[in-house]
Amino acid sequence: MLRIACLTVVATFLIHFSAQGQHTRTLNTAARVSYLTEEEKQMIYEINLVRSQPQEYLNILRPYLKRAEAELEIYGPGEVRYSVETTYMQQNGKLSVYKVDTVAYHKYEEEVHAIRSLMNDLQDLQPLSVLQPDYGIYKAAKKHGEDQERHDWGLAHYGSDNSTPMERIVRFAPDMKTGNENIASRYPEATPREIVILLLIDSGIKGYGHRYNLLNPQWTHVACYAGGLHNGMYRWLQEFGEKR
């Protein structure tokens, strides 16, 4: 009986291992793409992981919540910080500032609130589509990344030619009908997973726009661009598109 039980355990393990390997290949849609770095491929995998398994991703987030709750308990609400959201208006081919919203928040209090909000969102979220890499979208990301480098990463989402993320994506990937962009900055250097989680939590950002961009069900394709260390921060771009 012992021998039979051991064989059963081995068989079960092999089936589980095979299923996990197949699952990894399904999410690692950029594995064989030559124009992306390994870090950029890892970020696409991570985006696909949270989109396809939102409830399972909660296990990855629980240590973040535990740490944030401990900091809130120790330090209280924390220092007041501010985030600025600028809305632009395009007229006659030129961009002008339409509205500037400043949001004040307490550092540790907001971090706990944002993580709890994210976990609630994922708990209720149905699995989303796995995104495919796209070379045109990558060219749009690279173009904006290089443009940012020439301007000390001070351009936000608008190019030096006044282009919007959607305009750049459609220009370089004409089979896309729309698109959008996330930008992340971090120091010290972080892993692709940590950057994805940073944008999912989106602490202090009004409306959690980066989070809902990552979890937008309309997207079909994606590209990521690692900008490296510039102006004291490690920079990342995430670009999303919807195929026509």
XYZ file of N, CA and C in Angstrom:
732
model
N 0.832 -1.203 0.000
C 0.000 0.000 0.000
C 0.872 1.260 0.000
N 1.954 1.212 0.734
C 2.848 2.373 0.791
C 3.419 2.697 -0.576
N 3.821 1.629 -1.304
C 4.402 1.845 -2.623
C 3.385 2.462 -3.579
N 2.164 1.998 -3.540
C 1.108 2.538 -4.408
C 0.844 3.999 -4.074
N 0.809 4.313 -2.767
C 0.556 5.696 -2.341
C 1.650 6.615 -2.844
N 2.904 6.163 -2.757
C 4.025 6.994 -3.219
C 3.938 7.253 -4.718
N 3.588 6.222 -5.472
C 3.453 6.387 -6.917
C 2.338 7.363 -7.249
N 1.268 7.311 -6.462
C 0.149 8.227 -6.687
C 0.579 9.671 -6.444
N 1.353 9.882 -5.386
C 1.838 11.234 -5.080
C 2.720 11.746 -6.207
N 3.615 10.924 -6.713
C 4.497 11.329 -7.806
C 3.694 11.679 -9.042
N 2.706 10.848 -9.362
C 1.875 11.111 -10.542
C 1.129 12.418 -10.392
N 0.592 12.657 -9.194
C -0.131 13.906 -8.945
C 0.793 15.104 -9.097
N 2.017 14.977 -8.564
C 2.992 16.062 -8.663
C 3.326 16.365 -10.119
N 3.528 15.323 -10.912
C 3.880 15.527 -12.310
C 2.757 16.203 -13.074
N 1.513 15.817 -12.780
C 0.368 16.457 -13.434
C 0.296 17.923 -13.054
N 0.508 18.222 -11.743
C 0.472 19.604 -11.278
C 1.591 20.419 -11.920
N 2.801 19.818 -11.964
C 3.942 20.513 -12.552
C 3.682 20.820 -14.024
N 3.118 19.861 -14.732
C 2.813 20.052 -16.148
C 1.796 21.162 -16.350
N 0.767 21.172 -15.497
C -0.261 22.212 -15.598
C 0.327 23.586 -15.324
N 1.222 23.684 -14.310
C 1.852 24.961 -13.997
C 2.716 25.433 -15.160
N 3.456 24.496 -15.773
C 4.292 24.871 -16.909
C 3.481 25.366 -18.077
N 2.372 24.707 -18.342
C 1.487 25.130 -19.426
C 0.904 26.499 -19.139
N 0.533 26.725 -17.854
C -0.043 28.015 -17.465
C 0.982 29.135 -17.653
N 2.236 28.869 -17.252
C 3.283 29.885 -17.408
C 3.482 30.237 -18.877
N 3.498 29.231 -19.739
C 3.671 29.484 -21.174
C 2.507 30.303 -21.730
N 1.309 30.065 -21.233
C 0.138 30.797 -21.713
C 0.233 32.278 -21.381
N 0.726 32.590 -20.194
C 0.818 33.991 -19.755
C 2.075 34.678 -20.282
N 3.102 33.924 -20.567
C 4.378 34.489 -21.009
C 4.351 34.717 -22.517
N 3.437 35.574 -22.945
C 3.180 35.759 -24.372
C 4.345 36.403 -25.106
N 5.245 37.071 -24.379
C 6.378 37.750 -25.021
C 7.660 36.926 -24.961
N 7.571 35.674 -24.559
C 8.765 34.864 -24.316
C 9.703 34.813 -25.516
N 9.162 34.724 -26.718
C 10.004 34.556 -27.905
C 10.163 35.843 -28.714
N 9.789 36.953 -28.122
C 9.901 38.237 -28.818
C 11.334 38.753 -28.688
N 11.924 39.121 -29.795
C 13.340 39.499 -29.787
C 13.580 40.970 -29.425
N 12.594 41.840 -29.601
C 12.829 43.272 -29.412
C 12.675 43.721 -27.961
N 12.217 42.839 -27.078
C 12.046 43.174 -25.668
C 13.197 42.629 -24.837
N 13.573 43.352 -23.782
C 14.545 42.832 -22.823
C 13.857 41.805 -21.928
N 14.650 41.055 -21.169
C 14.068 40.072 -20.253
C 13.192 40.738 -19.203
N 13.617 41.891 -18.721
C 12.806 42.628 -17.739
C 11.460 43.041 -18.340
N 11.481 43.502 -19.561
C 10.245 43.923 -20.222
C 9.312 42.731 -20.438
N 9.880 41.575 -20.783
C 9.076 40.364 -20.926
C 8.469 39.953 -19.583
N 9.250 40.064 -18.516
C 8.756 39.714 -17.185
C 7.588 40.611 -16.777
N 7.646 41.878 -17.150
C 6.559 42.781 -16.798
C 5.279 42.398 -17.535
N 5.389 42.018 -18.797
C 4.203 41.584 -19.539
C 3.620 40.327 -18.903
N 4.486 39.405 -18.487
C 4.010 38.214 -17.789
C 3.247 38.602 -16.523
N 3.788 39.531 -15.754
C 3.151 39.939 -14.494
C 1.801 40.601 -14.745
N 1.719 41.419 -15.775
C 0.443 42.044 -16.135
C -0.583 40.970 -16.502
N -0.145 39.989 -17.274
C -1.052 38.899 -17.648
C -1.463 38.063 -16.440
N -0.566 37.917 -15.488
C -0.879 37.130 -14.289
C -2.009 37.770 -13.488
N -1.899 39.068 -13.215
C -2.944 39.711 -12.418
C -4.247 39.808 -13.194
N -4.179 39.985 -14.504
C -5.399 40.072 -15.303
C -6.123 38.719 -15.374
N -5.369 37.646 -15.505
C -5.989 36.335 -15.716
C -6.351 35.629 -14.418
N -5.685 35.988 -13.309
C -5.933 35.333 -12.028
C -6.083 36.374 -10.915
N -7.092 37.215 -10.986
C -7.207 38.296 -9.998
C -7.355 37.806 -8.559
N -8.132 36.750 -8.334
C -8.300 36.262 -6.969
C -7.018 35.630 -6.425
N -6.312 34.856 -7.258
C -5.065 34.242 -6.823
C -3.993 35.296 -6.539
N -4.064 36.423 -7.231
C -3.075 37.481 -7.040
C -3.175 38.106 -5.648
N -4.296 37.919 -4.985
C -4.453 38.427 -3.623
C -3.377 37.868 -2.692
N -2.936 36.644 -2.939
C -1.896 36.042 -2.106
C -0.581 36.809 -2.198
N -0.315 37.388 -3.357
C 0.896 38.184 -3.540
C 0.776 39.516 -2.804
N -0.438 40.036 -2.713
C -0.654 41.357 -2.124
C -0.767 41.343 -0.600
N -1.086 40.209 -0.014
C -1.317 40.175 1.439
C -0.106 40.642 2.253
N 1.135 40.268 1.894
C 2.274 40.815 2.648
C 2.387 42.337 2.545
N 1.985 42.895 1.417
C 2.002 44.355 1.263
C 1.013 45.001 2.222
N -0.176 44.416 2.344
C -1.184 44.950 3.261
C -0.724 44.810 4.703
N -0.151 43.663 5.043
C 0.323 43.437 6.408
C 1.380 44.464 6.797
N 2.306 44.727 5.881
C 3.360 45.708 6.164
C 2.769 47.117 6.290
N 1.832 47.459 5.405
C 1.218 48.789 5.445
C 0.415 48.991 6.726
N -0.305 47.971 7.151
C -1.081 48.067 8.394
C -0.155 48.206 9.603
N 0.980 47.514 9.581
C 1.943 47.631 10.680
C 2.529 49.039 10.736
N 2.850 49.610 9.574
C 3.385 50.979 9.548
C 2.343 51.984 10.030
N 1.088 51.781 9.664
C 0.018 52.673 10.137
C -0.118 52.580 11.652
N -0.011 51.371 12.182
C -0.104 51.175 13.633
C 1.048 51.844 14.357
N 2.237 51.767 13.786
C 3.428 52.319 14.441
C 3.511 53.834 14.296
N 3.293 54.330 13.072
C 3.564 55.735 12.774
C 2.324 56.620 12.715
N 1.144 56.011 12.783
C -0.061 56.808 12.637
C -0.306 57.163 11.180
N -1.203 58.122 10.907
C -1.558 58.452 9.512
C -0.368 58.838 8.645
N 0.672 59.419 9.258
C 1.860 59.781 8.491
C 1.816 61.207 7.972
N 2.905 61.593 7.331
C 3.037 62.954 6.815
C 2.045 63.201 5.683
N 1.708 64.465 5.505
C 0.814 64.845 4.415
C 1.616 64.927 3.120
N 1.107 64.262 2.096
C 1.709 64.317 0.769
C 0.679 64.840 -0.228
N 1.178 65.186 -1.397
C 0.301 65.757 -2.415
C 0.560 65.087 -3.760
N -0.506 64.841 -4.484
C -0.367 64.414 -5.873
C -1.091 65.430 -6.745
N -0.498 65.677 -7.902
C -1.043 66.694 -8.809
C -1.488 66.015 -10.096
N -2.719 66.252 -10.479
C -3.250 65.725 -11.729
C -3.557 66.904 -12.654
N -2.897 66.907 -13.790
C -3.061 68.005 -14.747
C -3.855 67.521 -15.954
N -4.915 68.224 -16.278
C -5.722 67.912 -17.457
C -5.407 68.943 -18.536
N -5.078 68.435 -19.734
C -4.711 69.319 -20.840
C -5.835 69.379 -21.860
N -5.832 70.437 -22.636
C -6.782 70.602 -23.720
C -5.999 70.926 -24.987
N -6.348 70.253 -26.071
C -5.641 70.471 -27.325
C -6.465 71.393 -28.222
N -5.863 72.499 -28.622
C -6.528 73.468 -29.495
C -5.539 73.939 -30.550
N -5.969 73.856 -31.787
C -5.136 74.308 -32.904
C -3.755 73.643 -32.902
N -3.757 72.351 -32.533
C -2.513 71.596 -32.552
C -1.591 71.862 -31.394
N -2.022 72.663 -30.415
C -1.194 72.978 -29.263
C -1.908 72.568 -27.984
N -1.102 72.136 -27.010
C -1.646 71.732 -25.720
C -1.621 72.896 -24.746
N -2.681 73.031 -23.990
C -2.722 74.019 -22.922
C -3.340 73.385 -21.686
N -2.967 73.863 -20.533
C -3.479 73.315 -19.283
C -4.933 73.725 -19.111
N -5.783 72.727 -18.935
C -7.212 72.968 -18.738
C -7.570 73.030 -17.256
N -6.996 72.098 -16.478
C -7.336 72.034 -15.059
C -6.222 71.333 -14.297
N -5.949 71.805 -13.085
C -4.968 71.171 -12.209
C -5.652 70.816 -10.894
N -5.659 69.538 -10.567
C -6.237 69.062 -9.312
C -5.122 68.607 -8.390
N -5.128 69.109 -7.164
C -4.158 68.703 -6.154
C -4.873 67.908 -5.073
N -4.361 66.705 -4.810
C -4.965 65.834 -3.805
C -3.992 65.681 -2.642
N -4.470 65.987 -1.428
C -3.668 65.809 -0.220
C -4.060 64.503 0.459
N -3.065 63.800 0.968
C -3.348 62.532 1.653
C -2.262 62.258 2.690
N -2.584 61.417 3.660
C -1.615 60.995 4.660
C -0.947 59.701 4.196
N 0.371 59.671 4.234
C 1.176 58.611 3.619
C 0.737 57.201 4.022
N 0.762 56.881 5.309
C 0.495 55.505 5.747
C -0.988 55.170 5.691
N -1.810 56.142 5.995
C -3.261 55.932 5.941
C -3.715 55.627 4.518
N -3.218 56.382 3.561
C -3.609 56.188 2.164
C -3.079 54.871 1.617
N -1.888 54.462 2.027
C -1.332 53.203 1.539
C -2.233 52.024 1.939
N -2.690 52.018 3.185
C -3.598 50.954 3.635
C -4.909 51.019 2.877
N -5.444 52.208 2.729
C -6.720 52.363 2.019
C -6.597 51.897 0.571
N -5.505 52.273 -0.093
C -5.326 51.915 -1.504
C -5.170 50.406 -1.682
N -4.408 49.751 -0.792
C -4.225 48.298 -0.915
C -5.533 47.569 -0.654
N -6.272 47.996 0.357
C -7.570 47.364 0.631
C -8.518 47.560 -0.555
N -8.500 48.732 -1.131
C -9.339 49.008 -2.294
C -8.966 48.097 -3.457
N -7.666 47.935 -3.694
C -7.197 47.057 -4.762
C -7.629 45.619 -4.525
N -7.480 45.142 -3.302
C -7.845 43.762 -2.999
C -9.346 43.535 -3.163
N -10.138 44.532 -2.812
C -11.584 44.431 -3.046
C -11.888 44.370 -4.536
N -11.177 45.183 -5.310
C -11.385 45.180 -6.771
C -11.050 43.811 -7.360
N -9.926 43.250 -6.945
C -9.502 41.957 -7.499
C -10.421 40.828 -7.047
N -10.909 40.920 -5.823
C -11.807 39.889 -5.322
C -13.068 39.786 -6.164
N -13.532 40.929 -6.664
C -14.777 40.976 -7.429
C -14.566 40.883 -8.943
N -13.303 40.826 -9.374
C -13.001 40.915 -10.799
C -13.046 39.553 -11.480
N -13.740 39.497 -12.611
C -13.701 38.302 -13.445
C -12.382 38.288 -14.227
N -11.845 37.106 -14.527
C -10.596 37.047 -15.293
C -10.682 37.826 -16.596
N -9.608 38.541 -16.890
C -9.533 39.368 -18.094
C -8.665 38.684 -19.146
N -8.679 39.244 -20.329
C -7.930 38.665 -21.440
C -6.425 38.705 -21.177
N -5.721 37.708 -21.693
C -4.259 37.688 -21.703
C -3.800 38.560 -22.868
N -2.884 39.485 -22.596
C -2.464 40.454 -23.605
C -1.298 39.917 -24.432
N -1.322 40.235 -25.710
C -0.278 39.816 -26.639
C 0.695 40.982 -26.889
N 1.980 40.695 -27.057
C 2.924 41.772 -27.376
C 2.693 42.294 -28.787
N 3.049 43.551 -28.996
C 2.885 44.151 -30.323
C 4.071 45.069 -30.594
N 4.702 44.870 -31.739
C 5.905 45.633 -32.067
C 5.584 47.111 -32.305
N 4.470 47.401 -32.946
C 4.091 48.790 -33.168
C 3.895 49.537 -31.861
N 3.206 48.905 -30.910
C 3.006 49.532 -29.602
C 4.351 49.723 -28.897
N 5.234 48.744 -29.051
C 6.564 48.890 -28.458
C 7.299 50.088 -29.063
N 7.192 50.274 -30.372
C 7.858 51.424 -31.007
C 7.294 52.732 -30.454
N 5.994 52.775 -30.174
C 5.394 53.971 -29.570
C 5.953 54.205 -28.173
N 6.104 53.123 -27.404
C 6.664 53.233 -26.057
C 8.118 53.700 -26.110
N 8.895 53.103 -26.995
C 10.309 53.455 -27.114
C 10.471 54.902 -27.578
N 9.626 55.303 -28.520
C 9.685 56.675 -29.006
C 9.458 57.664 -27.864
N 8.429 57.397 -27.037
C 8.133 58.314 -25.935
C 9.209 58.217 -24.855
N 9.742 57.003 -24.624
C 10.810 56.866 -23.644
C 12.047 57.660 -24.033
N 12.431 57.589 -25.282
C 13.600 58.339 -25.745
C 13.334 59.842 -25.729
N 12.097 60.221 -26.032
C 11.695 61.627 -25.952
C 11.790 62.111 -24.505
N 11.329 61.282 -23.572
C 11.417 61.625 -22.152
C 12.870 61.786 -21.709
N 13.732 60.891 -22.187
C 15.141 60.960 -21.798
C 15.762 62.291 -22.213
N 15.368 62.793 -23.368
C 15.899 64.084 -23.838
C 15.337 65.257 -23.036
N 14.274 65.007 -22.266
C 13.635 66.083 -21.498
C 13.578 65.762 -20.004
N 14.568 64.998 -19.531
C 14.684 64.669 -18.099
C 13.414 64.056 -17.519
N 12.690 63.320 -18.337
C 11.450 62.647 -17.929
C 10.451 63.631 -17.311
N 10.365 64.786 -17.919
C 9.425 65.788 -17.425
C 8.222 65.993 -18.319
N 8.037 65.134 -19.321
C 6.960 65.339 -20.301
C 5.620 64.744 -19.871
N 5.625 63.934 -18.813
C 4.412 63.193 -18.418
C 3.941 62.348 -19.609
N 2.655 62.425 -19.953
C 2.127 61.564 -21.015
C 2.100 62.256 -22.390
N 2.503 63.502 -22.451
C 2.459 64.235 -23.716
C 3.862 64.373 -24.291
N 4.011 63.997 -25.550
C 5.306 64.082 -26.195
C 5.714 65.511 -26.467
N 6.974 65.705 -26.806
C 7.454 67.054 -27.139
C 6.786 67.574 -28.403
N 6.176 66.668 -29.190
C 5.414 67.074 -30.373
C 3.919 67.211 -30.070
N 3.581 67.258 -28.759
C 2.199 67.378 -28.274
C 1.369 66.112 -28.487
N 2.004 65.009 -28.849
C 1.260 63.772 -29.084
C 0.766 63.173 -27.777
N -0.418 62.554 -27.821
C -0.986 61.845 -26.687
C -0.602 60.365 -26.790
N -0.760 59.604 -25.710
C -0.474 58.168 -25.801
C -1.258 57.480 -26.914
N -2.548 57.764 -27.031
C -3.362 57.123 -28.055
C -2.875 57.477 -29.449
N -2.508 58.727 -29.674
C -2.019 59.144 -30.986
C -0.727 58.419 -31.354
N 0.178 58.261 -30.377
C 1.435 57.566 -30.659
C 1.195 56.094 -30.961
N 0.316 55.462 -30.190
C 0.049 54.043 -30.382
C -0.592 53.787 -31.740
N -1.570 54.575 -32.097
C -2.250 54.396 -33.386
C -1.306 54.715 -34.548
N -0.410 55.671 -34.346
C 0.550 56.034 -35.394
C 1.528 54.886 -35.678
N 2.055 54.279 -34.635
C 3.047 53.221 -34.813
C 2.422 51.833 -34.961
N 1.182 51.684 -34.526
C 0.472 50.407 -34.649
C -0.902 50.685 -35.256
N -0.966 50.919 -36.561
C -2.220 51.348 -37.200
C -3.343 50.320 -37.139
N -3.035 49.071 -36.741
C -4.114 48.094 -36.586
C -4.778 48.207 -35.219
N -4.335 49.170 -34.398
C -4.984 49.456 -33.118
C -5.959 50.609 -33.281
N -7.102 50.508 -32.643
C -8.082 51.598 -32.738
C -8.014 52.558 -31.559
N -7.385 52.136 -30.461
C -7.207 53.030 -29.316
C -6.112 52.473 -28.425
N -5.697 53.258 -27.453
C -4.651 52.803 -26.548
C -4.433 53.788 -25.419
N -3.598 53.387 -24.465
C -3.290 54.261 -23.337
C -1.955 53.853 -22.732
N -1.551 54.553 -21.677
C -0.175 54.454 -21.193
C -0.119 54.615 -19.684
N 0.785 53.872 -19.055
C 1.184 54.088 -17.663
C 2.658 54.448 -17.625
N 3.010 55.355 -16.725
C 4.408 55.702 -16.484
C 4.690 55.473 -15.009
N 5.816 54.830 -14.718
C 6.210 54.594 -13.327
C 7.645 55.051 -13.110
N 7.893 55.603 -11.925
C 9.238 56.018 -11.524
C 9.504 55.485 -10.128
N 10.710 54.974 -9.911
C 11.008 54.386 -8.603
C 12.498 54.443 -8.338
N 12.847 54.707 -7.098
C 14.217 54.548 -6.631
C 14.161 54.022 -5.203
N 14.937 52.999 -4.870
C 15.929 52.307 -5.705
C 15.270 51.433 -6.767
N 16.107 50.761 -7.562
C 15.621 49.933 -8.649
C 14.697 48.842 -8.117
N 13.622 48.574 -8.856
C 12.622 47.591 -8.441
C 12.460 46.525 -9.520
N 11.935 45.377 -9.128
C 11.657 44.312 -10.088
C 10.418 44.671 -10.901
N 10.223 44.025 -12.060
C 8.990 44.255 -12.819
C 7.732 44.003 -11.994
N 7.750 42.954 -11.152
C 6.585 42.698 -10.291
C 6.326 43.864 -9.353
N 7.366 44.398 -8.748
C 7.194 45.514 -7.811
C 6.647 46.748 -8.509
N 7.053 46.983 -9.743
C 6.529 48.128 -10.494
C 5.054 47.925 -10.820
N 4.684 46.716 -11.234
C 3.272 46.431 -11.521
C 2.430 46.627 -10.265
N 2.912 46.139 -9.127
C 2.164 46.288 -7.877
C 2.084 47.753 -7.464
N 3.160 48.494 -7.656
C 3.146 49.937 -7.371
C 2.019 50.632 -8.134
N 1.867 50.292 -9.413
C 0.837 50.922 -10.244
C -0.554 50.394 -9.915
N -0.646 49.136 -9.504
C -1.938 48.589 -9.100
C -2.437 49.240 -7.810
N -1.557 49.408 -6.847
C -1.948 50.056 -5.590
C -2.286 51.517 -5.842
N -1.394 52.207 -6.571
C -1.650 53.585 -7.019
C -1.924 54.528 -5.860
N -1.202 54.370 -4.783
C -1.426 55.167 -3.578
C -1.286 56.660 -3.859
N -2.300 57.423 -3.457
C -2.273 58.870 -3.609
C -2.699 59.380 -4.964
N -3.005 58.489 -5.894
C -3.428 58.911 -7.232
C -4.953 58.948 -7.289
N -5.480 60.100 -7.606
C -6.932 60.282 -7.648
C -7.564 59.332 -8.668
N -8.534 58.547 -8.205
C -9.256 57.648 -9.096
C -8.519 56.372 -9.443
N -7.274 56.194 -8.951
C -6.479 54.985 -9.213
C -6.422 54.673 -10.711
N -6.092 55.687 -11.489
C -6.110 55.552 -12.945
C -5.136 54.537 -13.500
N -3.935 54.425 -12.899
C -2.972 53.430 -13.387
C -3.505 52.017 -13.183
N -4.140 51.797 -12.035
C -4.711 50.478 -11.725
C -5.737 50.072 -12.768
N -6.668 50.987 -13.037
C -7.755 50.624 -13.943
C -7.303 50.574 -15.400
N -6.182 51.206 -15.684
C -5.573 51.033 -17.003
C -5.036 49.603 -17.144
N -4.340 49.122 -16.111
C -3.837 47.751 -16.122
C -4.958 46.722 -16.211
N -6.100 47.031 -15.597
C -7.210 46.087 -15.506
C -8.331 46.401 -16.491
N -8.024 47.178 -17.511
C -9.033 47.551 -18.495
C -9.362 46.340 -19.381
N -10.622 45.899 -19.424
C -10.961 44.703 -20.194
C -10.883 44.879 -21.706
N -10.821 46.116 -22.202
C -10.833 46.310 -23.641
C -9.479 46.046 -24.298
N -8.395 46.045 -23.511
C -7.068 45.893 -24.103
C -6.866 44.490 -24.671
N -6.180 44.435 -25.796
C -5.827 43.160 -26.434
C -4.315 42.985 -26.559
N -3.565 44.093 -26.566
C -2.120 44.040 -26.801
C -1.385 44.971 -25.836
N -0.093 44.730 -25.717
C 0.695 45.435 -24.704
C 2.151 45.520 -25.146
N 2.855 46.495 -24.607
C 4.318 46.570 -24.702
C 4.824 47.297 -23.469
N 6.036 46.970 -23.051
C 6.659 47.637 -21.914
C 8.044 48.124 -22.319
N 8.461 49.215 -21.713
C 9.759 49.813 -22.033
C 10.456 50.182 -20.729
N 11.639 49.623 -20.508
C 12.444 49.946 -19.339
C 13.351 51.113 -19.684
N 13.114 52.252 -19.064
C 13.862 53.458 -19.390
C 15.190 53.584 -18.675
N 15.433 52.730 -17.675
C 16.690 52.815 -16.944
C 16.710 53.972 -15.956
N 17.907 54.284 -15.464
C 18.078 55.327 -14.456
C 18.269 56.679 -15.129
N 17.338 57.576 -14.881
C 17.410 58.928 -15.446
C 16.872 59.931 -14.428
N 17.626 60.994 -14.234
C 17.205 62.074 -13.349
C 16.861 61.545 -11.960
N 17.667 60.590 -11.481
C 17.537 60.092 -10.117
C 16.492 59.020 -9.886
N 15.818 58.549 -10.945
C 14.769 57.533 -10.797
C 14.902 56.489 -11.900
N 14.476 55.262 -11.579
C 14.356 54.213 -12.594
C 12.985 54.347 -13.239
N 12.954 54.365 -14.565
C 11.735 54.718 -15.304
C 11.172 53.528 -16.093
N 9.845 53.470 -16.154
C 9.146 52.429 -16.911
C 7.974 53.022 -17.671
N 7.715 52.442 -18.835
C 6.506 52.763 -19.590
C 5.742 51.462 -19.852
N 4.435 51.513 -19.700
C 3.538 50.435 -20.087
C 2.565 50.993 -21.110
N 2.452 50.333 -22.249
C 1.559 50.803 -23.308
C 0.532 49.706 -23.637
N -0.715 50.117 -23.785
C -1.799 49.175 -24.044
C -2.551 49.568 -25.309
N -3.045 48.570 -26.033
C -3.795 48.846 -27.246
C -4.962 47.903 -27.412
N -5.949 48.363 -28.173
C -7.089 47.535 -28.541
C -7.097 47.385 -30.049
N -7.045 46.159 -30.508
C -6.997 45.898 -31.954
C -8.324 46.211 -32.607
N -8.259 46.704 -33.862
C -9.461 47.027 -34.596
C -10.298 45.767 -34.862
